[in-house]
Coordinates of C-alpha atoms in Angstrom, one line a residue:
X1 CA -33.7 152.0 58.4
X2 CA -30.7 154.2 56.9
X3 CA -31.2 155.8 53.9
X4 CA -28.7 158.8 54.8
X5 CA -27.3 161.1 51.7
X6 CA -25.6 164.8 51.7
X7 CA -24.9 167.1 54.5
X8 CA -27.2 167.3 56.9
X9 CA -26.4 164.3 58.7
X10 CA -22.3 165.1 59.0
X11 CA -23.8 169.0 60.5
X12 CA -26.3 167.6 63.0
X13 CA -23.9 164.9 64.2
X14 CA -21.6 167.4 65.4
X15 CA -24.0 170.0 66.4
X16 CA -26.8 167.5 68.1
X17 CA -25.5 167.1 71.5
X18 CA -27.2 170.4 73.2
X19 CA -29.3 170.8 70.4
X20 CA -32.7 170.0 72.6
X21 CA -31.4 172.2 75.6
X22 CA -30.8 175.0 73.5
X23 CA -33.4 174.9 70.6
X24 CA -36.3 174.8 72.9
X25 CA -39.8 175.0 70.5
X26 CA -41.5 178.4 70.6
X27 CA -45.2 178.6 71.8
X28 CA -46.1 181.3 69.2
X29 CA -44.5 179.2 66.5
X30 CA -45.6 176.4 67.9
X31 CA -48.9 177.5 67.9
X32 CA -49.0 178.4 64.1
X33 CA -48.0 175.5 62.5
X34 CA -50.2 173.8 65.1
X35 CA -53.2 175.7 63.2
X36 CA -51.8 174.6 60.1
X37 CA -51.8 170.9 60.4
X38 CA -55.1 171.3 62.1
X39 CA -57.3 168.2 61.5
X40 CA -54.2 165.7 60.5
X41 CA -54.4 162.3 62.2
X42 CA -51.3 161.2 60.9
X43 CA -48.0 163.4 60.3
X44 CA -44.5 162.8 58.6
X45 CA -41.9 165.1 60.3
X46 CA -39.3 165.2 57.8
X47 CA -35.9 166.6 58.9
X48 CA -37.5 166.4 62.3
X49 CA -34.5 166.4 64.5
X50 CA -35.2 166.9 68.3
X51 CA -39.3 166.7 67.3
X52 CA -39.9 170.1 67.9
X53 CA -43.3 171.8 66.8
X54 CA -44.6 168.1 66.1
X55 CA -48.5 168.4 67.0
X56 CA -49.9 166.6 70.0
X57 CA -52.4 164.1 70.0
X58 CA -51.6 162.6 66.2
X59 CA -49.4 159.7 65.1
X60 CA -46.5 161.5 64.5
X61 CA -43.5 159.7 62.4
X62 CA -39.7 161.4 62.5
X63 CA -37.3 161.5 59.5
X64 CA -33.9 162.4 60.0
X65 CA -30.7 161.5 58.3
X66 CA -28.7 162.3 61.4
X67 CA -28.9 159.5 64.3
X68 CA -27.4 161.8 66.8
X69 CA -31.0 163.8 66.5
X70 CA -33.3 160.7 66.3
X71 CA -31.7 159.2 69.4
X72 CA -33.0 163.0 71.3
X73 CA -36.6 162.4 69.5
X74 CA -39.1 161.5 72.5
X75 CA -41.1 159.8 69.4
X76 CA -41.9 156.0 68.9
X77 CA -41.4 155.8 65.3
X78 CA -37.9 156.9 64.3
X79 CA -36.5 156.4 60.5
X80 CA -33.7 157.4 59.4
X81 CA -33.5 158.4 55.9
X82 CA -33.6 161.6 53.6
X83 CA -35.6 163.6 52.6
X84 CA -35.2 163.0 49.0
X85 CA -35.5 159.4 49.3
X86 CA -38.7 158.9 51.9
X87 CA -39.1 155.5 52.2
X88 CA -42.9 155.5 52.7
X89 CA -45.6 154.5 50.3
X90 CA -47.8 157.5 48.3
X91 CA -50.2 159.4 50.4
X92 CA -49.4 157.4 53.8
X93 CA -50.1 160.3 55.6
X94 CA -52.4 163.4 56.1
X95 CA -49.6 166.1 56.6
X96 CA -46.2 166.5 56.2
X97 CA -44.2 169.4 58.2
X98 CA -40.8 170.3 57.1
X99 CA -39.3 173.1 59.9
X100 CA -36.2 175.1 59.3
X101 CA -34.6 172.1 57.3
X102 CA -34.8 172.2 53.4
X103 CA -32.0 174.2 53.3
X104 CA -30.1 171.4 54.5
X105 CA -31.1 169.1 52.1
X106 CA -28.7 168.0 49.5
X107 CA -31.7 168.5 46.8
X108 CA -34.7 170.6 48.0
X109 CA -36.4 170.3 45.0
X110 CA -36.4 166.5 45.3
X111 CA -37.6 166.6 49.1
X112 CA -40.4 169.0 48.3
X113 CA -41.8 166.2 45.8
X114 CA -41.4 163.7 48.0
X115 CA -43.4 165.3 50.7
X116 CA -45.9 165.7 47.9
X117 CA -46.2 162.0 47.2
X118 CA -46.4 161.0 50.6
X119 CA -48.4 163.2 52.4
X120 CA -52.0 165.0 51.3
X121 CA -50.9 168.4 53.0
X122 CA -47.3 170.1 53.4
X123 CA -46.5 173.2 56.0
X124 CA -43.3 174.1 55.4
X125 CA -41.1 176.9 57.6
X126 CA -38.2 178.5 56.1
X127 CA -36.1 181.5 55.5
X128 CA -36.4 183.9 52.7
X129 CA -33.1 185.0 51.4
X130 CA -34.2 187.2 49.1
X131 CA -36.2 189.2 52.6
X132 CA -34.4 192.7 52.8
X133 CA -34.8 193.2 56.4
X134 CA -31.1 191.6 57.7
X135 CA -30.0 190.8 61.1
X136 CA -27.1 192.9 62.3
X137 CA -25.0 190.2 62.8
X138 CA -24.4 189.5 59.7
X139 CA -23.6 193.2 57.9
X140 CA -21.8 194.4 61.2
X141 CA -19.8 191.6 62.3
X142 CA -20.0 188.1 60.2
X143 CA -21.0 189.0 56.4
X144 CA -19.3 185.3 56.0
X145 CA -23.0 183.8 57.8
X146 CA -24.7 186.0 54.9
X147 CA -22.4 184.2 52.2
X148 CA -23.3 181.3 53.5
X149 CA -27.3 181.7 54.1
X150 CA -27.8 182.6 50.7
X151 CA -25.7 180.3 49.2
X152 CA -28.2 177.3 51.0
X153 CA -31.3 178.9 51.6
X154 CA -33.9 178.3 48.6
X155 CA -36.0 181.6 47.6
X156 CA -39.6 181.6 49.0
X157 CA -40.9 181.4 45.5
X158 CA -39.3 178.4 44.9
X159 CA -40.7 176.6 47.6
X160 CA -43.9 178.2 46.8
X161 CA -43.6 176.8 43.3
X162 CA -42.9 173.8 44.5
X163 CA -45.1 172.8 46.6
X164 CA -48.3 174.6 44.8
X165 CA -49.0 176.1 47.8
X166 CA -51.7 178.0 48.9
X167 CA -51.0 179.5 51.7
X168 CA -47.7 181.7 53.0
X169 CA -47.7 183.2 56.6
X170 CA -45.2 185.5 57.9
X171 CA -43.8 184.8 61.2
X172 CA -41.9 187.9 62.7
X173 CA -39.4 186.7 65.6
X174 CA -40.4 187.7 69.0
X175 CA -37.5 189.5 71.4
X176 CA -37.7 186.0 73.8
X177 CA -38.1 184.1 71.0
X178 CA -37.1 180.6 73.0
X179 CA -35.9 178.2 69.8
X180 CA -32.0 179.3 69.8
X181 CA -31.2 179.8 65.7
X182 CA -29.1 182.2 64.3
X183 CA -31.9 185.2 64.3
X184 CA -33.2 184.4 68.2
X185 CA -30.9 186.9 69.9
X186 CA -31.8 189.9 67.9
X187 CA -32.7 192.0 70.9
X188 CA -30.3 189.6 73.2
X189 CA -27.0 190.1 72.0
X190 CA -25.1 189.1 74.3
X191 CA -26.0 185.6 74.1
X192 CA -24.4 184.9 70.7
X193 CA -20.9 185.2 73.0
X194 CA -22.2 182.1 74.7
X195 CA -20.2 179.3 72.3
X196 CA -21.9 176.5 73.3
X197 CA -25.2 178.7 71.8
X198 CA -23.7 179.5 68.5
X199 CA -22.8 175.8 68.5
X200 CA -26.5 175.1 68.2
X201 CA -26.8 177.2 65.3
X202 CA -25.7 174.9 62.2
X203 CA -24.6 178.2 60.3
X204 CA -22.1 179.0 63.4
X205 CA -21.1 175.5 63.5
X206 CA -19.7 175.5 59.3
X207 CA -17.9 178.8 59.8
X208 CA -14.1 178.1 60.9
X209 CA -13.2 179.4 64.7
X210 CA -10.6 181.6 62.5
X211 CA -13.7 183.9 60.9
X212 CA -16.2 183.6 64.0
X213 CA -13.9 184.2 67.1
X214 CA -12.5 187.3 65.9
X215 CA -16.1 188.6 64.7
X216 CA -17.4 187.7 68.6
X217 CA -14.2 189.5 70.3
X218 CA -15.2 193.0 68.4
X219 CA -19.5 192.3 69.6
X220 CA -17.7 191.6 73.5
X221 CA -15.8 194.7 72.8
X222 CA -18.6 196.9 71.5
X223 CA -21.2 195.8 74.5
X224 CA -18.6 196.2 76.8
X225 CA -18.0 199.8 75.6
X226 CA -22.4 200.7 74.8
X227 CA -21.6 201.0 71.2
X228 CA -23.6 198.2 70.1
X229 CA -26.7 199.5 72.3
X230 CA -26.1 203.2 71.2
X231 CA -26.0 201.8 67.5
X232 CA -29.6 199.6 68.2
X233 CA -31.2 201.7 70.7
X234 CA -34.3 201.4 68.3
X235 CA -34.2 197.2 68.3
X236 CA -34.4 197.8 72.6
X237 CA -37.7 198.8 71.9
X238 CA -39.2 196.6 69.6
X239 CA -41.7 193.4 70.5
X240 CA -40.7 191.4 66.9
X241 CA -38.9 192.3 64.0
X242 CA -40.0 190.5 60.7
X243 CA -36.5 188.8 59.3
X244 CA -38.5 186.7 56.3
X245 CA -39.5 183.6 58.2
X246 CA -42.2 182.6 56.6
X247 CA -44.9 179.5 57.1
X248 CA -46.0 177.8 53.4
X249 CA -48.8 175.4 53.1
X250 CA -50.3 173.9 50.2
X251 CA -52.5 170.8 49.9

Protein backbone atom coordinates (compact mmCIF):
# COMPACT_ATOMS: atom_id res chain seq x y z
CA UNK A 1 0.00 0.00 0.00
CA UNK A 2 1.37 3.64 -0.94
CA UNK A 3 -0.12 6.35 0.56
CA UNK A 4 3.25 8.57 0.34
CA UNK A 5 2.94 12.62 0.82
CA UNK A 6 5.72 15.43 1.76
CA UNK A 7 9.33 15.08 2.53
CA UNK A 8 10.24 12.44 4.42
CA UNK A 9 10.11 9.90 1.81
CA UNK A 10 12.46 11.95 -0.87
CA UNK A 11 15.14 12.47 2.65
CA UNK A 12 15.15 8.74 3.70
CA UNK A 13 15.48 7.54 0.04
CA UNK A 14 18.64 9.13 -0.27
CA UNK A 15 19.84 8.78 3.21
CA UNK A 16 18.48 4.84 3.84
CA UNK A 17 21.23 2.94 2.48
CA UNK A 18 23.61 2.76 5.77
CA UNK A 19 20.95 3.93 7.75
CA UNK A 20 20.69 0.43 9.84
CA UNK A 21 24.61 0.10 10.13
CA UNK A 22 24.92 3.39 11.42
CA UNK A 23 21.71 4.21 13.48
CA UNK A 24 22.07 1.15 15.60
CA UNK A 25 19.07 1.32 18.63
CA UNK A 26 20.31 2.28 22.02
CA UNK A 27 19.82 -0.12 25.04
CA UNK A 28 19.06 2.71 27.47
CA UNK A 29 16.68 4.26 25.02
CA UNK A 30 15.55 1.24 24.05
CA UNK A 31 14.87 0.28 27.31
CA UNK A 32 12.55 3.39 28.16
CA UNK A 33 10.29 3.38 25.58
CA UNK A 34 10.22 -0.40 26.16
CA UNK A 35 8.73 0.58 29.75
CA UNK A 36 6.42 2.75 28.12
CA UNK A 37 4.57 0.56 25.85
CA UNK A 38 4.63 -1.94 28.61
CA UNK A 39 1.55 -4.20 28.37
CA UNK A 40 0.74 -3.48 24.49
CA UNK A 41 -0.08 -6.63 22.48
CA UNK A 42 -0.35 -4.89 19.41
CA UNK A 43 1.86 -1.70 18.22
CA UNK A 44 1.76 0.80 15.12
CA UNK A 45 5.28 2.00 14.47
CA UNK A 46 4.62 5.09 12.54
CA UNK A 47 7.61 6.59 10.70
CA UNK A 48 9.27 3.38 11.76
CA UNK A 49 12.08 3.27 9.27
CA UNK A 50 14.83 0.54 10.02
CA UNK A 51 12.30 -0.80 13.16
CA UNK A 52 14.42 0.43 15.71
CA UNK A 53 13.16 0.53 19.48
CA UNK A 54 10.07 -1.62 18.27
CA UNK A 55 9.25 -3.81 21.45
CA UNK A 56 9.87 -7.58 21.31
CA UNK A 57 7.35 -10.11 21.77
CA UNK A 58 4.16 -7.90 20.36
CA UNK A 59 2.58 -7.74 16.84
CA UNK A 60 4.36 -4.97 15.68
CA UNK A 61 3.12 -3.07 12.29
CA UNK A 62 5.68 -0.45 10.35
CA UNK A 63 4.56 2.79 8.66
CA UNK A 64 6.93 4.48 6.53
CA UNK A 65 6.45 6.63 3.52
CA UNK A 66 10.00 5.83 2.27
CA UNK A 67 10.42 2.24 0.65
CA UNK A 68 14.11 2.37 0.80
CA UNK A 69 13.49 2.01 4.88
CA UNK A 70 10.71 -0.59 4.74
CA UNK A 71 12.75 -2.75 2.48
CA UNK A 72 15.66 -2.65 5.73
CA UNK A 73 12.53 -3.38 8.30
CA UNK A 74 13.18 -7.14 9.59
CA UNK A 75 9.15 -6.82 10.17
CA UNK A 76 6.37 -8.96 8.49
CA UNK A 77 3.84 -6.27 8.18
CA UNK A 78 5.23 -3.39 6.13
CA UNK A 79 2.82 -0.36 4.83
CA UNK A 80 3.77 2.27 3.27
CA UNK A 81 1.82 5.33 3.87
CA UNK A 82 1.98 8.61 5.97
CA UNK A 83 1.53 9.53 8.90
CA UNK A 84 -1.25 11.88 8.31
CA UNK A 85 -3.15 9.55 6.30
CA UNK A 86 -2.83 5.99 8.39
CA UNK A 87 -4.74 3.71 6.60
CA UNK A 88 -5.98 1.60 9.56
CA UNK A 89 -9.28 1.50 11.15
CA UNK A 90 -10.04 3.54 14.78
CA UNK A 91 -8.46 2.01 17.77
CA UNK A 92 -6.78 -1.09 15.81
CA UNK A 93 -4.14 -1.05 18.14
CA UNK A 94 -3.01 -0.79 21.81
CA UNK A 95 0.08 1.57 21.29
CA UNK A 96 1.39 3.68 18.81
CA UNK A 97 5.26 4.84 19.05
CA UNK A 98 6.42 7.60 16.89
CA UNK A 99 10.62 7.91 17.35
CA UNK A 100 12.53 10.87 16.25
CA UNK A 101 10.14 11.38 13.19
CA UNK A 102 7.28 14.07 13.56
CA UNK A 103 9.57 16.53 12.55
CA UNK A 104 9.54 15.00 9.31
CA UNK A 105 6.14 14.94 8.75
CA UNK A 106 4.61 17.28 6.28
CA UNK A 107 1.80 18.06 9.04
CA UNK A 108 2.56 17.01 12.70
CA UNK A 109 -0.41 18.08 13.90
CA UNK A 110 -2.42 15.81 11.55
CA UNK A 111 -0.12 12.67 12.42
CA UNK A 112 -0.49 13.25 16.10
CA UNK A 113 -4.41 12.82 15.52
CA UNK A 114 -4.12 10.09 13.62
CA UNK A 115 -2.12 8.15 16.09
CA UNK A 116 -4.91 9.20 18.44
CA UNK A 117 -7.58 7.51 16.42
CA UNK A 118 -5.79 4.56 15.78
CA UNK A 119 -4.12 3.52 18.69
CA UNK A 120 -5.36 3.59 22.62
CA UNK A 121 -1.70 4.78 23.80
CA UNK A 122 0.95 7.14 22.01
CA UNK A 123 4.88 7.33 23.22
CA UNK A 124 6.29 9.77 21.24
CA UNK A 125 10.39 10.74 21.27
CA UNK A 126 11.38 14.03 20.02
CA UNK A 127 13.57 17.07 20.20
CA UNK A 128 12.72 20.17 22.06
CA UNK A 129 13.77 23.20 20.14
CA UNK A 130 12.93 25.48 22.47
CA UNK A 131 15.73 23.29 25.16
CA UNK A 132 18.63 25.85 25.89
CA UNK A 133 21.31 23.41 26.38
CA UNK A 134 22.84 23.42 22.48
CA UNK A 135 25.31 21.04 21.05
CA UNK A 136 28.47 22.70 19.98
CA UNK A 137 28.18 21.85 16.64
CA UNK A 138 25.91 23.94 15.84
CA UNK A 139 27.00 27.59 17.53
CA UNK A 140 30.77 26.77 16.82
CA UNK A 141 30.73 25.37 13.44
CA UNK A 142 27.19 24.84 11.50
CA UNK A 143 24.65 27.55 13.00
CA UNK A 144 22.96 26.51 9.38
CA UNK A 145 21.90 22.75 11.25
CA UNK A 146 20.31 25.19 14.12
CA UNK A 147 18.32 27.21 11.22
CA UNK A 148 17.30 24.26 10.12
CA UNK A 149 16.25 22.18 13.49
CA UNK A 150 14.12 24.83 14.59
CA UNK A 151 12.61 25.62 11.48
CA UNK A 152 11.17 21.59 11.56
CA UNK A 153 11.20 20.60 15.02
CA UNK A 154 7.69 21.19 16.76
CA UNK A 155 7.93 22.64 20.47
CA UNK A 156 7.47 20.01 23.27
CA UNK A 157 4.35 21.77 24.25
CA UNK A 158 2.79 21.26 21.20
CA UNK A 159 3.21 17.73 21.03
CA UNK A 160 2.18 17.69 24.63
CA UNK A 161 -0.98 19.55 23.64
CA UNK A 162 -1.50 17.37 21.21
CA UNK A 163 -1.45 14.38 22.24
CA UNK A 164 -3.11 15.12 25.89
CA UNK A 165 -0.36 13.51 27.28
CA UNK A 166 0.41 12.53 30.59
CA UNK A 167 3.58 11.75 30.82
CA UNK A 168 7.06 13.51 29.51
CA UNK A 169 10.46 11.89 30.37
CA UNK A 170 13.72 13.36 29.78
CA UNK A 171 16.26 11.26 28.11
CA UNK A 172 19.91 12.85 28.45
CA UNK A 173 22.31 11.37 25.70
CA UNK A 174 24.84 9.04 26.99
CA UNK A 175 28.82 9.70 25.71
CA UNK A 176 28.47 6.01 23.62
CA UNK A 177 25.27 6.71 22.84
CA UNK A 178 25.08 3.87 19.85
CA UNK A 179 22.00 5.43 17.52
CA UNK A 180 24.18 7.80 15.12
CA UNK A 181 21.84 11.27 15.00
CA UNK A 182 23.13 14.55 14.84
CA UNK A 183 23.59 14.88 18.88
CA UNK A 184 25.43 11.08 19.33
CA UNK A 185 28.99 12.41 19.01
CA UNK A 186 28.93 14.96 21.64
CA UNK A 187 31.85 13.61 23.54
CA UNK A 188 33.14 11.88 20.04
CA UNK A 189 33.90 14.41 17.82
CA UNK A 190 35.77 13.19 15.58
CA UNK A 191 33.31 11.01 14.16
CA UNK A 192 31.12 13.77 12.63
CA UNK A 193 34.36 13.91 9.99
CA UNK A 194 33.31 10.47 8.99
CA UNK A 195 30.81 11.51 5.74
CA UNK A 196 29.31 8.42 5.38
CA UNK A 197 28.07 9.23 9.32
CA UNK A 198 26.84 12.61 8.79
CA UNK A 199 25.09 11.00 5.83
CA UNK A 200 22.93 9.14 8.23
CA UNK A 201 21.90 12.19 9.97
CA UNK A 202 18.86 13.53 7.76
CA UNK A 203 19.89 17.21 9.03
CA UNK A 204 23.58 16.64 7.40
CA UNK A 205 22.08 15.11 4.42
CA UNK A 206 19.61 18.65 3.51
CA UNK A 207 22.61 20.98 4.15
CA UNK A 208 24.57 21.57 0.68
CA UNK A 209 28.39 20.06 0.62
CA UNK A 210 29.13 24.06 0.03
CA UNK A 211 27.94 24.99 3.90
CA UNK A 212 28.92 21.48 5.61
CA UNK A 213 32.48 20.74 4.04
CA UNK A 214 33.93 23.89 4.97
CA UNK A 215 32.38 23.78 8.60
CA UNK A 216 34.10 19.99 8.95
CA UNK A 217 37.68 21.21 7.49
CA UNK A 218 37.80 24.00 10.47
CA UNK A 219 36.54 20.81 13.35
CA UNK A 220 39.65 18.54 11.40
CA UNK A 221 41.69 21.66 11.85
CA UNK A 222 40.84 22.42 15.40
CA UNK A 223 41.32 18.58 16.70
CA UNK A 224 44.29 18.32 14.82
CA UNK A 225 45.69 21.42 16.62
CA UNK A 226 43.81 20.38 20.65
CA UNK A 227 41.70 23.44 20.36
CA UNK A 228 38.54 21.85 20.25
CA UNK A 229 39.52 19.52 23.40
CA UNK A 230 41.10 22.60 25.29
CA UNK A 231 37.70 24.50 24.43
CA UNK A 232 35.48 21.12 25.93
CA UNK A 233 37.79 19.76 28.33
CA UNK A 234 34.65 19.93 30.67
CA UNK A 235 32.33 17.61 28.04
CA UNK A 236 35.67 14.83 28.40
CA UNK A 237 34.34 14.28 31.63
CA UNK A 238 30.87 14.03 31.54
CA UNK A 239 28.68 10.57 31.44
CA UNK A 240 25.36 12.33 29.57
CA UNK A 241 24.52 15.73 28.81
CA UNK A 242 20.68 16.55 28.69
CA UNK A 243 20.17 18.23 24.97
CA UNK A 244 16.07 18.23 25.34
CA UNK A 245 15.24 14.74 24.09
CA UNK A 246 12.44 14.07 25.61
CA UNK A 247 9.93 10.75 25.79
CA UNK A 248 5.89 11.96 25.78
CA UNK A 249 3.10 9.48 26.49
CA UNK A 250 -0.42 9.99 26.82
CA UNK A 251 -3.32 7.52 26.66
Amino acid sequence: MDTTTGRAPATYDRIGTDYSRIRRPDPRLHALIGLALEGARTVVNVGAGAGSYEPEGVEVTAVDPSQIMLDQHPGAVKVRAGAEQLPFPDHSFDAAMAVMTVHHWPDPLGGLAEMRRVARRQVVFTWDPTHRTELWLLGEYLPEIRDLEHARFTPLHTVVDALDAHTVLPFPIPHDFTDGFQIAYWRRPELYLDATIRQASSTFAQLPPSVVEPAIARLREDLASGAWHRRHADLLERESVDYGYRLIVAG
